[in-house]
Amino acid sequence: MPRSDNRLPLILDAAARLFREKGYAATSMRDIAAAVDMLPGSLYYHFTAKEDLLVAVYEEGVRLITEKVRAAVARHAEPWTRLEAAAVAHLEALLKTGDYALVVIRVLPQDVPKAAARLVKLRDGYDRLFSELVAELPLPPETDRQSLRLLLLGALNWSQHWFRENGRNSPRSIARSFLKLLREAQKP
Amino acid sequence: MPRSDNRLPLILDAAARLFREKGYAATSMRDIAAAVDMLPGSLYYHFTAKEDLLVAVYEEGVRLITEKVRAAVARHAEPWTRLEAAAVAHLEALLKTGDYALVVIRVLPQDVPKAAARLVKLRDGYDRLFSELVAELPLPPETDRQSLRLLLLGALNWSQHWFRENGRNSPRSIARSFLKLLREAQKP
DNA sequence: CTATAAAGCAAACAGTCGTTTGTTCTTCTT
DNA sequence: AAGAAGAACAAACGACTGTTTGCTTTATAG
């Protein structure tokens, strides 16, 4: 049975922050240990390898985004509104919730060969959520739904590279203007 | 004056390939040296530091994409057609030309603190090209041109993560279907 | 209050990292 | 043919890497 002073959550937080800031390879176990005021070797009481630490962060990241998006979608009924709610939630999870979610889209599975399969599986599970939302949309039969999904999700994920919070810009406003651009294409 | 057996181009090729495959931090100078059958220290005759090697690859990558896109755009006059040509050229440069171009969008400036400023400058120069193309478009006055650019360019850049060449999919067909989705939104 | 298991310390392991230095080979110029 | 400069070798530097081992502290269950 775990103790109440268990610092595993702190380790995960620090790892998520550092993996997001510097990437997986450039973050050392000593960096993470120092961030939680521990000795490097002590981390191995909680994780048997650096990759497992990444997988743990990844799992939590996917869990957080999925949860937020599911909750947001559930509040609406109209297909386009549901997709917009999902886009907003996705972007807010990425740009506001912070470290865990960003690690998921910033650290590439191929950078961690031994854990790649597990990471891809986690990502794919999440992708299916958006596939379902796009499938609901009332679209002209010639519209390519897969392209629509990839266009939206790609643009949302890429926003990490240029987004800076300020008065005019917010994750919500960006997601909305993206959706507006896509939505009007499919009206009669 | 350089000698005719100068192997600097080979070094750049190998570095580009490895940086693309494994990322900057996970690629060692020894990896690169081994790929061109050299000793690690010999690389320092051509580059004073690992970061400079990355910057050199980056410069070549930006040069290649810019060249391809400029040439493609110049072949057309109608604004939407010009943007489509740019999107196709951009995606082909990324997914077909290969290593150099992909390094530019795969290696983040923030992962190389000492060279970050130089890398960002190179990227921004390229971005302006797309800004100009979007500015040419005949759009309803309420359309957000910046969002349109970010939506398109983000989706194109993200495609590196899911694209696999096959009979039905090609860089050209993807760029075209993305543009079709955007274009129809802006028609009367 | 004591036994038990959780959590972390302390110190080291073998290997890898980017880089430097002095020397040697090889192409090119004249 | 001889000298100069280009290019790479050979070997090492100290710092840093992920990880292991044995021992100690500390909270909690009985």
mmCIF file of N, CA, C and O in Angstrom, chain A residues 75-169:
data_model
loop_
_atom_site.group_PDB
_atom_site.id
_atom_site.type_symbol
_atom_site.label_atom_id
_atom_site.label_comp_id
_atom_site.label_asym_id
_atom_site.label_seq_id
_atom_site.Cartn_x
_atom_site.Cartn_y
_atom_site.Cartn_z
ATOM 1 N N ARG A 75 -21.844 18.115 -24.261
ATOM 2 C CA ARG A 75 -22.728 19.242 -23.955
ATOM 3 C C ARG A 75 -23.521 19.723 -25.165
ATOM 4 O O ARG A 75 -24.323 20.639 -25.044
ATOM 5 N N HIS A 76 -23.248 19.152 -26.344
ATOM 6 C CA HIS A 76 -23.925 19.628 -27.552
ATOM 7 C C HIS A 76 -24.511 18.482 -28.361
ATOM 8 O O HIS A 76 -24.098 17.338 -28.223
ATOM 9 N N ALA A 77 -25.456 18.849 -29.235
ATOM 10 C CA ALA A 77 -26.133 17.825 -30.036
ATOM 11 C C ALA A 77 -25.863 17.986 -31.524
ATOM 12 O O ALA A 77 -25.690 17.004 -32.244
ATOM 13 N N GLU A 78 -25.811 19.233 -32.011
ATOM 14 C CA GLU A 78 -25.635 19.470 -33.448
ATOM 15 C C GLU A 78 -24.218 19.101 -33.839
ATOM 16 O O GLU A 78 -23.242 19.520 -33.211
ATOM 17 N N PRO A 79 -24.065 18.280 -34.917
ATOM 18 C CA PRO A 79 -22.751 17.739 -35.306
ATOM 19 C C PRO A 79 -21.646 18.777 -35.449
ATOM 20 O O PRO A 79 -20.545 18.578 -34.926
ATOM 21 N N TRP A 80 -21.895 19.885 -36.150
ATOM 22 C CA TRP A 80 -20.849 20.895 -36.312
ATOM 23 C C TRP A 80 -20.486 21.539 -34.980
ATOM 24 O O TRP A 80 -19.319 21.827 -34.703
ATOM 25 N N THR A 81 -21.486 21.768 -34.166
ATOM 26 C CA THR A 81 -21.233 22.353 -32.856
ATOM 27 C C THR A 81 -20.424 21.404 -31.984
ATOM 28 O O THR A 81 -19.548 21.824 -31.220
ATOM 29 N N ARG A 82 -20.719 20.121 -32.127
ATOM 30 C CA ARG A 82 -19.953 19.124 -31.370
ATOM 31 C C ARG A 82 -18.490 19.116 -31.811
ATOM 32 O O ARG A 82 -17.568 19.075 -30.980
ATOM 33 N N LEU A 83 -18.282 19.199 -33.127
ATOM 34 C CA LEU A 83 -16.900 19.211 -33.607
ATOM 35 C C LEU A 83 -16.177 20.476 -33.144
ATOM 36 O O LEU A 83 -15.010 20.426 -32.729
ATOM 37 N N GLU A 84 -16.883 21.592 -33.185
ATOM 38 C CA GLU A 84 -16.258 22.838 -32.714
ATOM 39 C C GLU A 84 -15.903 22.742 -31.237
ATOM 40 O O GLU A 84 -14.805 23.156 -30.823
ATOM 41 N N ALA A 85 -16.819 22.195 -30.455
ATOM 42 C CA ALA A 85 -16.541 22.036 -29.024
ATOM 43 C C ALA A 85 -15.316 21.151 -28.805
ATOM 44 O O ALA A 85 -14.471 21.421 -27.932
ATOM 45 N N ALA A 86 -15.206 20.119 -29.621
ATOM 46 C CA ALA A 86 -14.053 19.221 -29.509
ATOM 47 C C ALA A 86 -12.762 19.946 -29.858
ATOM 48 O O ALA A 86 -11.744 19.808 -29.169
ATOM 49 N N ALA A 87 -12.812 20.740 -30.920
ATOM 50 C CA ALA A 87 -11.624 21.478 -31.344
ATOM 51 C C ALA A 87 -11.180 22.456 -30.257
ATOM 52 O O ALA A 87 -9.988 22.565 -29.938
ATOM 53 N N VAL A 88 -12.137 23.161 -29.702
ATOM 54 C CA VAL A 88 -11.814 24.114 -28.632
ATOM 55 C C VAL A 88 -11.215 23.378 -27.430
ATOM 56 O O VAL A 88 -10.184 23.786 -26.892
ATOM 57 N N ALA A 89 -11.838 22.295 -27.047
ATOM 58 C CA ALA A 89 -11.340 21.537 -25.885
ATOM 59 C C ALA A 89 -9.952 20.974 -26.148
ATOM 60 O O ALA A 89 -9.071 21.012 -25.287
ATOM 61 N N HIS A 90 -9.754 20.481 -27.339
ATOM 62 C CA HIS A 90 -8.454 19.924 -27.721
ATOM 63 C C HIS A 90 -7.367 20.992 -27.608
ATOM 64 O O HIS A 90 -6.308 20.773 -27.012
ATOM 65 N N LEU A 91 -7.662 22.150 -28.156
ATOM 66 C CA LEU A 91 -6.662 23.211 -28.166
ATOM 67 C C LEU A 91 -6.425 23.780 -26.771
ATOM 68 O O LEU A 91 -5.298 24.129 -26.409
ATOM 69 N N GLU A 92 -7.490 23.845 -25.998
ATOM 70 C CA GLU A 92 -7.307 24.338 -24.632
ATOM 71 C C GLU A 92 -6.504 23.347 -23.797
ATOM 72 O O GLU A 92 -5.681 23.734 -22.972
ATOM 73 N N ALA A 93 -6.757 22.080 -24.020
ATOM 74 C CA ALA A 93 -5.982 21.063 -23.301
ATOM 75 C C ALA A 93 -4.505 21.190 -23.661
ATOM 76 O O ALA A 93 -3.624 21.108 -22.803
ATOM 77 N N LEU A 94 -4.248 21.436 -24.926
ATOM 78 C CA LEU A 94 -2.872 21.545 -25.393
ATOM 79 C C LEU A 94 -2.187 22.800 -24.869
ATOM 80 O O LEU A 94 -1.050 22.747 -24.376
ATOM 81 N N LEU A 95 -2.861 23.915 -25.007
ATOM 82 C CA LEU A 95 -2.192 25.198 -24.788
ATOM 83 C C LEU A 95 -2.400 25.750 -23.391
ATOM 84 O O LEU A 95 -1.691 26.667 -22.982
ATOM 85 N N LYS A 96 -3.358 25.216 -22.665
ATOM 86 C CA LYS A 96 -3.582 25.732 -21.315
ATOM 87 C C LYS A 96 -3.298 24.693 -20.230
ATOM 88 O O LYS A 96 -2.613 24.987 -19.265
ATOM 89 N N THR A 97 -3.874 23.497 -20.364
ATOM 90 C CA THR A 97 -3.602 22.461 -19.371
ATOM 91 C C THR A 97 -2.112 22.228 -19.259
ATOM 92 O O THR A 97 -1.580 21.991 -18.186
ATOM 93 N N GLY A 98 -1.467 22.285 -20.387
ATOM 94 C CA GLY A 98 -0.029 22.349 -20.356
ATOM 95 C C GLY A 98 0.736 21.084 -20.601
ATOM 96 O O GLY A 98 0.544 20.413 -21.605
ATOM 97 N N ASP A 99 1.615 20.784 -19.686
ATOM 98 C CA ASP A 99 2.725 19.895 -19.949
ATOM 99 C C ASP A 99 2.348 18.509 -20.455
ATOM 100 O O ASP A 99 2.836 18.071 -21.494
ATOM 101 N N TYR A 100 1.487 17.817 -19.755
ATOM 102 C CA TYR A 100 1.188 16.433 -20.124
ATOM 103 C C TYR A 100 0.674 16.333 -21.555
ATOM 104 O O TYR A 100 1.157 15.526 -22.349
ATOM 105 N N ALA A 101 -0.309 17.152 -21.866
ATOM 106 C CA ALA A 101 -0.915 17.076 -23.184
ATOM 107 C C ALA A 101 0.090 17.417 -24.279
ATOM 108 O O ALA A 101 0.124 16.777 -25.333
ATOM 109 N N LEU A 102 0.923 18.407 -24.017
ATOM 110 C CA LEU A 102 1.884 18.806 -25.042
ATOM 111 C C LEU A 102 2.926 17.744 -25.303
ATOM 112 O O LEU A 102 3.412 17.593 -26.424
ATOM 113 N N VAL A 103 3.279 17.013 -24.262
ATOM 114 C CA VAL A 103 4.254 15.936 -24.460
ATOM 115 C C VAL A 103 3.735 14.940 -25.498
ATOM 116 O O VAL A 103 4.486 14.453 -26.335
ATOM 117 N N VAL A 104 2.443 14.697 -25.452
ATOM 118 C CA VAL A 104 1.854 13.707 -26.357
ATOM 119 C C VAL A 104 2.047 14.092 -27.825
ATOM 120 O O VAL A 104 2.271 13.240 -28.678
ATOM 121 N N ILE A 105 1.944 15.386 -28.107
ATOM 122 C CA ILE A 105 2.078 15.754 -29.517
ATOM 123 C C ILE A 105 3.468 16.289 -29.852
ATOM 124 O O ILE A 105 3.779 16.530 -31.000
ATOM 125 N N ARG A 106 4.311 16.462 -28.841
ATOM 126 C CA ARG A 106 5.644 16.991 -29.106
ATOM 127 C C ARG A 106 6.706 15.902 -29.171
ATOM 128 O O ARG A 106 7.661 15.992 -29.936
ATOM 129 N N VAL A 107 6.553 14.871 -28.365
ATOM 130 C CA VAL A 107 7.526 13.783 -28.369
ATOM 131 C C VAL A 107 7.061 12.703 -29.352
ATOM 132 O O VAL A 107 5.973 12.152 -29.211
ATOM 133 N N LEU A 108 7.901 12.440 -30.331
ATOM 134 C CA LEU A 108 7.527 11.485 -31.367
ATOM 135 C C LEU A 108 7.828 10.056 -30.936
ATOM 136 O O LEU A 108 8.897 9.784 -30.392
ATOM 137 N N PRO A 109 6.882 9.160 -31.176
ATOM 138 C CA PRO A 109 7.096 7.746 -30.851
ATOM 139 C C PRO A 109 8.426 7.224 -31.377
ATOM 140 O O PRO A 109 9.119 6.469 -30.697
ATOM 141 N N GLN A 110 8.781 7.637 -32.586
ATOM 142 C CA GLN A 110 10.004 7.110 -33.189
ATOM 143 C C GLN A 110 11.270 7.552 -32.455
ATOM 144 O O GLN A 110 12.338 6.998 -32.669
ATOM 145 N N ASP A 111 11.140 8.547 -31.599
ATOM 146 C CA ASP A 111 12.305 8.982 -30.820
ATOM 147 C C ASP A 111 12.570 8.064 -29.634
ATOM 148 O O ASP A 111 13.579 8.203 -28.940
ATOM 149 N N VAL A 112 11.652 7.162 -29.376
ATOM 150 C CA VAL A 112 11.789 6.274 -28.230
ATOM 151 C C VAL A 112 11.484 4.858 -28.684
ATOM 152 O O VAL A 112 10.468 4.279 -28.320
ATOM 153 N N PRO A 113 12.385 4.291 -29.481
ATOM 154 C CA PRO A 113 12.115 3.026 -30.178
ATOM 155 C C PRO A 113 11.475 1.945 -29.321
ATOM 156 O O PRO A 113 10.499 1.323 -29.739
ATOM 157 N N LYS A 114 11.980 1.773 -28.124
ATOM 158 C CA LYS A 114 11.493 0.659 -27.304
ATOM 159 C C LYS A 114 10.063 0.846 -26.817
ATOM 160 O O LYS A 114 9.399 -0.107 -26.425
ATOM 161 N N ALA A 115 9.615 2.094 -26.803
ATOM 162 C CA ALA A 115 8.262 2.337 -26.315
ATOM 163 C C ALA A 115 7.332 2.789 -27.433
ATOM 164 O O ALA A 115 6.150 3.041 -27.203
ATOM 165 N N ALA A 116 7.848 2.870 -28.649
ATOM 166 C CA ALA A 116 7.093 3.455 -29.758
ATOM 167 C C ALA A 116 5.720 2.810 -29.940
ATOM 168 O O ALA A 116 4.714 3.504 -30.105
ATOM 169 N N ALA A 117 5.682 1.503 -29.889
ATOM 170 C CA ALA A 117 4.422 0.805 -30.121
ATOM 171 C C ALA A 117 3.357 1.231 -29.119
ATOM 172 O O ALA A 117 2.215 1.521 -29.478
ATOM 173 N N ARG A 118 3.754 1.316 -27.863
ATOM 174 C CA ARG A 118 2.793 1.718 -26.830
ATOM 175 C C ARG A 118 2.292 3.144 -27.047
ATOM 176 O O ARG A 118 1.115 3.449 -26.863
ATOM 177 N N LEU A 119 3.211 4.032 -27.458
ATOM 178 C CA LEU A 119 2.832 5.427 -27.658
ATOM 179 C C LEU A 119 1.876 5.582 -28.836
ATOM 180 O O LEU A 119 0.888 6.313 -28.759
ATOM 181 N N VAL A 120 2.148 4.876 -29.918
ATOM 182 C CA VAL A 120 1.291 4.958 -31.090
ATOM 183 C C VAL A 120 -0.116 4.469 -30.758
ATOM 184 O O VAL A 120 -1.112 5.057 -31.170
ATOM 185 N N LYS A 121 -0.184 3.422 -29.978
ATOM 186 C CA LYS A 121 -1.480 2.871 -29.585
ATOM 187 C C LYS A 121 -2.302 3.908 -28.812
ATOM 188 O O LYS A 121 -3.499 4.089 -29.050
ATOM 189 N N LEU A 122 -1.627 4.603 -27.920
ATOM 190 C CA LEU A 122 -2.313 5.630 -27.143
ATOM 191 C C LEU A 122 -2.839 6.749 -28.049
ATOM 192 O O LEU A 122 -3.974 7.211 -27.906
ATOM 193 N N ARG A 123 -1.998 7.161 -28.988
ATOM 194 C CA ARG A 123 -2.419 8.220 -29.902
ATOM 195 C C ARG A 123 -3.606 7.798 -30.746
ATOM 196 O O ARG A 123 -4.565 8.545 -30.922
ATOM 197 N N ASP A 124 -3.525 6.593 -31.294
ATOM 198 C CA ASP A 124 -4.576 6.133 -32.192
ATOM 199 C C ASP A 124 -5.934 6.078 -31.503
ATOM 200 O O ASP A 124 -6.958 6.405 -32.095
ATOM 201 N N GLY A 125 -5.898 5.661 -30.255
ATOM 202 C CA GLY A 125 -7.145 5.608 -29.510
ATOM 203 C C GLY A 125 -7.825 6.963 -29.484
ATOM 204 O O GLY A 125 -9.041 7.073 -29.658
ATOM 205 N N TYR A 126 -7.008 7.978 -29.306
ATOM 206 C CA TYR A 126 -7.564 9.331 -29.252
ATOM 207 C C TYR A 126 -8.075 9.797 -30.614
ATOM 208 O O TYR A 126 -9.138 10.417 -30.712
ATOM 209 N N ASP A 127 -7.328 9.492 -31.656
ATOM 210 C CA ASP A 127 -7.715 9.908 -33.004
ATOM 211 C C ASP A 127 -9.108 9.434 -33.375
ATOM 212 O O ASP A 127 -9.854 10.127 -34.065
ATOM 213 N N ARG A 128 -9.447 8.238 -32.906
ATOM 214 C CA ARG A 128 -10.748 7.670 -33.263
ATOM 215 C C ARG A 128 -11.892 8.578 -32.826
ATOM 216 O O ARG A 128 -12.930 8.667 -33.478
ATOM 217 N N LEU A 129 -11.654 9.280 -31.724
ATOM 218 C CA LEU A 129 -12.663 10.204 -31.214
ATOM 219 C C LEU A 129 -13.041 11.250 -32.265
ATOM 220 O O LEU A 129 -14.231 11.533 -32.478
ATOM 221 N N PHE A 130 -12.051 11.788 -32.922
ATOM 222 C CA PHE A 130 -12.327 12.800 -33.947
ATOM 223 C C PHE A 130 -12.926 12.180 -35.209
ATOM 224 O O PHE A 130 -13.754 12.805 -35.883
ATOM 225 N N SER A 131 -12.501 10.977 -35.513
ATOM 226 C CA SER A 131 -13.102 10.296 -36.665
ATOM 227 C C SER A 131 -14.605 10.195 -36.501
ATOM 228 O O SER A 131 -15.374 10.440 -37.439
ATOM 229 N N GLU A 132 -15.033 9.850 -35.303
ATOM 230 C CA GLU A 132 -16.467 9.692 -35.058
ATOM 231 C C GLU A 132 -17.209 11.018 -35.216
ATOM 232 O O GLU A 132 -18.301 11.074 -35.782
ATOM 233 N N LEU A 133 -16.583 12.079 -34.715
ATOM 234 C CA LEU A 133 -17.233 13.388 -34.814
ATOM 235 C C LEU A 133 -17.379 13.826 -36.266
ATOM 236 O O LEU A 133 -18.403 14.398 -36.659
ATOM 237 N N VAL A 134 -16.366 13.556 -37.073
ATOM 238 C CA VAL A 134 -16.431 13.938 -38.481
ATOM 239 C C VAL A 134 -17.452 13.077 -39.223
ATOM 240 O O VAL A 134 -18.125 13.547 -40.133
ATOM 241 N N ALA A 135 -17.569 11.839 -38.788
ATOM 242 C CA ALA A 135 -18.537 10.946 -39.432
ATOM 243 C C ALA A 135 -19.969 11.428 -39.226
ATOM 244 O O ALA A 135 -20.849 11.191 -40.063
ATOM 245 N N GLU A 136 -20.216 12.116 -38.145
ATOM 246 C CA GLU A 136 -21.563 12.614 -37.846
ATOM 247 C C GLU A 136 -21.997 13.762 -38.757
ATOM 248 O O GLU A 136 -23.183 14.040 -38.913
ATOM 249 N N LEU A 137 -21.012 14.490 -39.307
ATOM 250 C CA LEU A 137 -21.319 15.734 -40.025
ATOM 251 C C LEU A 137 -22.203 15.495 -41.247
ATOM 252 O O LEU A 137 -21.997 14.542 -41.992
ATOM 253 N N PRO A 138 -23.167 16.399 -41.455
ATOM 254 C CA PRO A 138 -23.979 16.342 -42.674
ATOM 255 C C PRO A 138 -23.221 17.018 -43.800
ATOM 256 O O PRO A 138 -23.168 18.244 -43.872
ATOM 257 N N LEU A 139 -22.644 16.225 -44.688
ATOM 258 C CA LEU A 139 -21.794 16.786 -45.731
ATOM 259 C C LEU A 139 -22.252 16.320 -47.105
ATOM 260 O O LEU A 139 -22.860 15.256 -47.226
ATOM 261 N N PRO A 140 -21.951 17.118 -48.127
ATOM 262 C CA PRO A 140 -22.192 16.640 -49.496
ATOM 263 C C PRO A 140 -21.429 15.338 -49.694
ATOM 264 O O PRO A 140 -20.330 15.178 -49.145
ATOM 265 N N PRO A 141 -21.981 14.424 -50.473
ATOM 266 C CA PRO A 141 -21.374 13.082 -50.583
ATOM 267 C C PRO A 141 -19.957 13.098 -51.146
ATOM 268 O O PRO A 141 -19.189 12.179 -50.874
ATOM 269 N N GLU A 142 -19.606 14.145 -51.899
ATOM 270 C CA GLU A 142 -18.282 14.129 -52.511
ATOM 271 C C GLU A 142 -17.190 14.652 -51.570
ATOM 272 O O GLU A 142 -16.007 14.612 -51.895
ATOM 273 N N THR A 143 -17.586 15.112 -50.399
ATOM 274 C CA THR A 143 -16.584 15.652 -49.479
ATOM 275 C C THR A 143 -15.718 14.548 -48.874
ATOM 276 O O THR A 143 -16.230 13.514 -48.449
ATOM 277 N N ASP A 144 -14.416 14.804 -48.847
ATOM 278 C CA ASP A 144 -13.472 13.826 -48.299
ATOM 279 C C ASP A 144 -13.353 14.018 -46.784
ATOM 280 O O ASP A 144 -12.689 14.919 -46.301
ATOM 281 N N ARG A 145 -14.025 13.131 -46.052
ATOM 282 C CA ARG A 145 -14.076 13.303 -44.602
ATOM 283 C C ARG A 145 -12.729 13.076 -43.932
ATOM 284 O O ARG A 145 -12.400 13.695 -42.918
ATOM 285 N N GLN A 146 -11.965 12.159 -44.477
ATOM 286 C CA GLN A 146 -10.668 11.901 -43.873
ATOM 287 C C GLN A 146 -9.756 13.130 -44.001
ATOM 288 O O GLN A 146 -9.082 13.518 -43.038
ATOM 289 N N SER A 147 -9.785 13.734 -45.168
ATOM 290 C CA SER A 147 -8.976 14.940 -45.352
ATOM 291 C C SER A 147 -9.425 16.054 -44.409
ATOM 292 O O SER A 147 -8.610 16.799 -43.865
ATOM 293 N N LEU A 148 -10.708 16.148 -44.243
ATOM 294 C CA LEU A 148 -11.240 17.166 -43.346
ATOM 295 C C LEU A 148 -10.712 16.973 -41.932
ATOM 296 O O LEU A 148 -10.276 17.921 -41.263
ATOM 297 N N ARG A 149 -10.703 15.738 -41.485
ATOM 298 C CA ARG A 149 -10.207 15.448 -40.142
ATOM 299 C C ARG A 149 -8.707 15.759 -40.037
ATOM 300 O O ARG A 149 -8.260 16.403 -39.088
ATOM 301 N N LEU A 150 -7.958 15.324 -41.022
ATOM 302 C CA LEU A 150 -6.510 15.536 -40.977
ATOM 303 C C LEU A 150 -6.156 17.013 -41.082
ATOM 304 O O LEU A 150 -5.207 17.485 -40.441
ATOM 305 N N LEU A 151 -6.909 17.725 -41.866
ATOM 306 C CA LEU A 151 -6.686 19.166 -42.006
ATOM 307 C C LEU A 151 -6.895 19.868 -40.668
ATOM 308 O O LEU A 151 -6.039 20.631 -40.204
ATOM 309 N N LEU A 152 -8.018 19.571 -40.052
ATOM 310 C CA LEU A 152 -8.324 20.236 -38.779
ATOM 311 C C LEU A 152 -7.350 19.840 -37.672
ATOM 312 O O LEU A 152 -6.754 20.700 -36.999
ATOM 313 N N LEU A 153 -7.175 18.551 -37.498
ATOM 314 C CA LEU A 153 -6.353 18.073 -36.385
ATOM 315 C C LEU A 153 -4.887 18.477 -36.568
ATOM 316 O O LEU A 153 -4.194 18.832 -35.610
ATOM 317 N N GLY A 154 -4.429 18.448 -37.805
ATOM 318 C CA GLY A 154 -3.047 18.867 -38.078
ATOM 319 C C GLY A 154 -2.831 20.319 -37.723
ATOM 320 O O GLY A 154 -1.868 20.673 -37.048
ATOM 321 N N ALA A 155 -3.756 21.155 -38.166
ATOM 322 C CA ALA A 155 -3.628 22.585 -37.882
ATOM 323 C C ALA A 155 -3.680 22.855 -36.386
ATOM 324 O O ALA A 155 -2.930 23.682 -35.861
ATOM 325 N N LEU A 156 -4.569 22.154 -35.689
ATOM 326 C CA LEU A 156 -4.674 22.342 -34.240
ATOM 327 C C LEU A 156 -3.369 21.937 -33.559
ATOM 328 O O LEU A 156 -2.839 22.664 -32.707
ATOM 329 N N ASN A 157 -2.846 20.787 -33.912
ATOM 330 C CA ASN A 157 -1.634 20.301 -33.264
ATOM 331 C C ASN A 157 -0.425 21.178 -33.585
ATOM 332 O O ASN A 157 0.460 21.358 -32.745
ATOM 333 N N TRP A 158 -0.406 21.697 -34.780
ATOM 334 C CA TRP A 158 0.739 22.524 -35.175
ATOM 335 C C TRP A 158 0.762 23.868 -34.448
ATOM 336 O O TRP A 158 1.791 24.532 -34.346
ATOM 337 N N SER A 159 -0.392 24.253 -33.941
ATOM 338 C CA SER A 159 -0.490 25.579 -33.315
ATOM 339 C C SER A 159 0.464 25.743 -32.139
ATOM 340 O O SER A 159 0.836 26.854 -31.779
ATOM 341 N N GLN A 160 0.881 24.628 -31.555
ATOM 342 C CA GLN A 160 1.854 24.725 -30.460
ATOM 343 C C GLN A 160 3.099 25.506 -30.873
ATOM 344 O O GLN A 160 3.769 26.098 -30.040
ATOM 345 N N HIS A 161 3.400 25.489 -32.170
ATOM 346 C CA HIS A 161 4.655 26.085 -32.608
ATOM 347 C C HIS A 161 4.598 27.596 -32.739
ATOM 348 O O HIS A 161 5.625 28.256 -32.735
ATOM 349 N N TRP A 162 3.406 28.132 -32.908
ATOM 350 C CA TRP A 162 3.346 29.586 -33.106
ATOM 351 C C TRP A 162 2.486 30.295 -32.061
ATOM 352 O O TRP A 162 2.564 31.502 -31.912
ATOM 353 N N PHE A 163 1.675 29.544 -31.328
ATOM 354 C CA PHE A 163 0.737 30.212 -30.426
ATOM 355 C C PHE A 163 1.413 30.952 -29.272
ATOM 356 O O PHE A 163 2.282 30.413 -28.594
ATOM 357 N N ARG A 164 1.006 32.200 -29.085
ATOM 358 C CA ARG A 164 1.383 32.960 -27.892
ATOM 359 C C ARG A 164 0.131 33.619 -27.328
ATOM 360 O O ARG A 164 -0.560 34.346 -28.048
ATOM 361 N N GLU A 165 -0.131 33.380 -26.088
ATOM 362 C CA GLU A 165 -1.336 33.944 -25.461
ATOM 363 C C GLU A 165 -1.262 35.468 -25.446
ATOM 364 O O GLU A 165 -0.239 36.044 -25.101
ATOM 365 N N ASN A 166 -2.335 36.091 -25.866
ATOM 366 C CA ASN A 166 -2.438 37.543 -25.701
ATOM 367 C C ASN A 166 -3.898 37.957 -25.799
ATOM 368 O O ASN A 166 -4.789 37.117 -25.927
ATOM 369 N N GLY A 167 -4.145 39.258 -25.736
ATOM 370 C CA GLY A 167 -5.512 39.750 -25.668
ATOM 371 C C GLY A 167 -6.391 39.244 -26.793
ATOM 372 O O GLY A 167 -7.497 38.771 -26.556
ATOM 373 N N ARG A 168 -5.897 39.334 -28.011
ATOM 374 C CA ARG A 168 -6.736 38.986 -29.154
ATOM 375 C C ARG A 168 -6.820 37.475 -29.381
ATOM 376 O O ARG A 168 -7.817 36.961 -29.852
ATOM 377 N N ASN A 169 -5.735 36.784 -29.061
ATOM 378 C CA ASN A 169 -5.681 35.352 -29.340
ATOM 379 C C ASN A 169 -5.940 34.487 -28.105
ATOM 380 O O ASN A 169 -5.368 34.737 -27.058
#
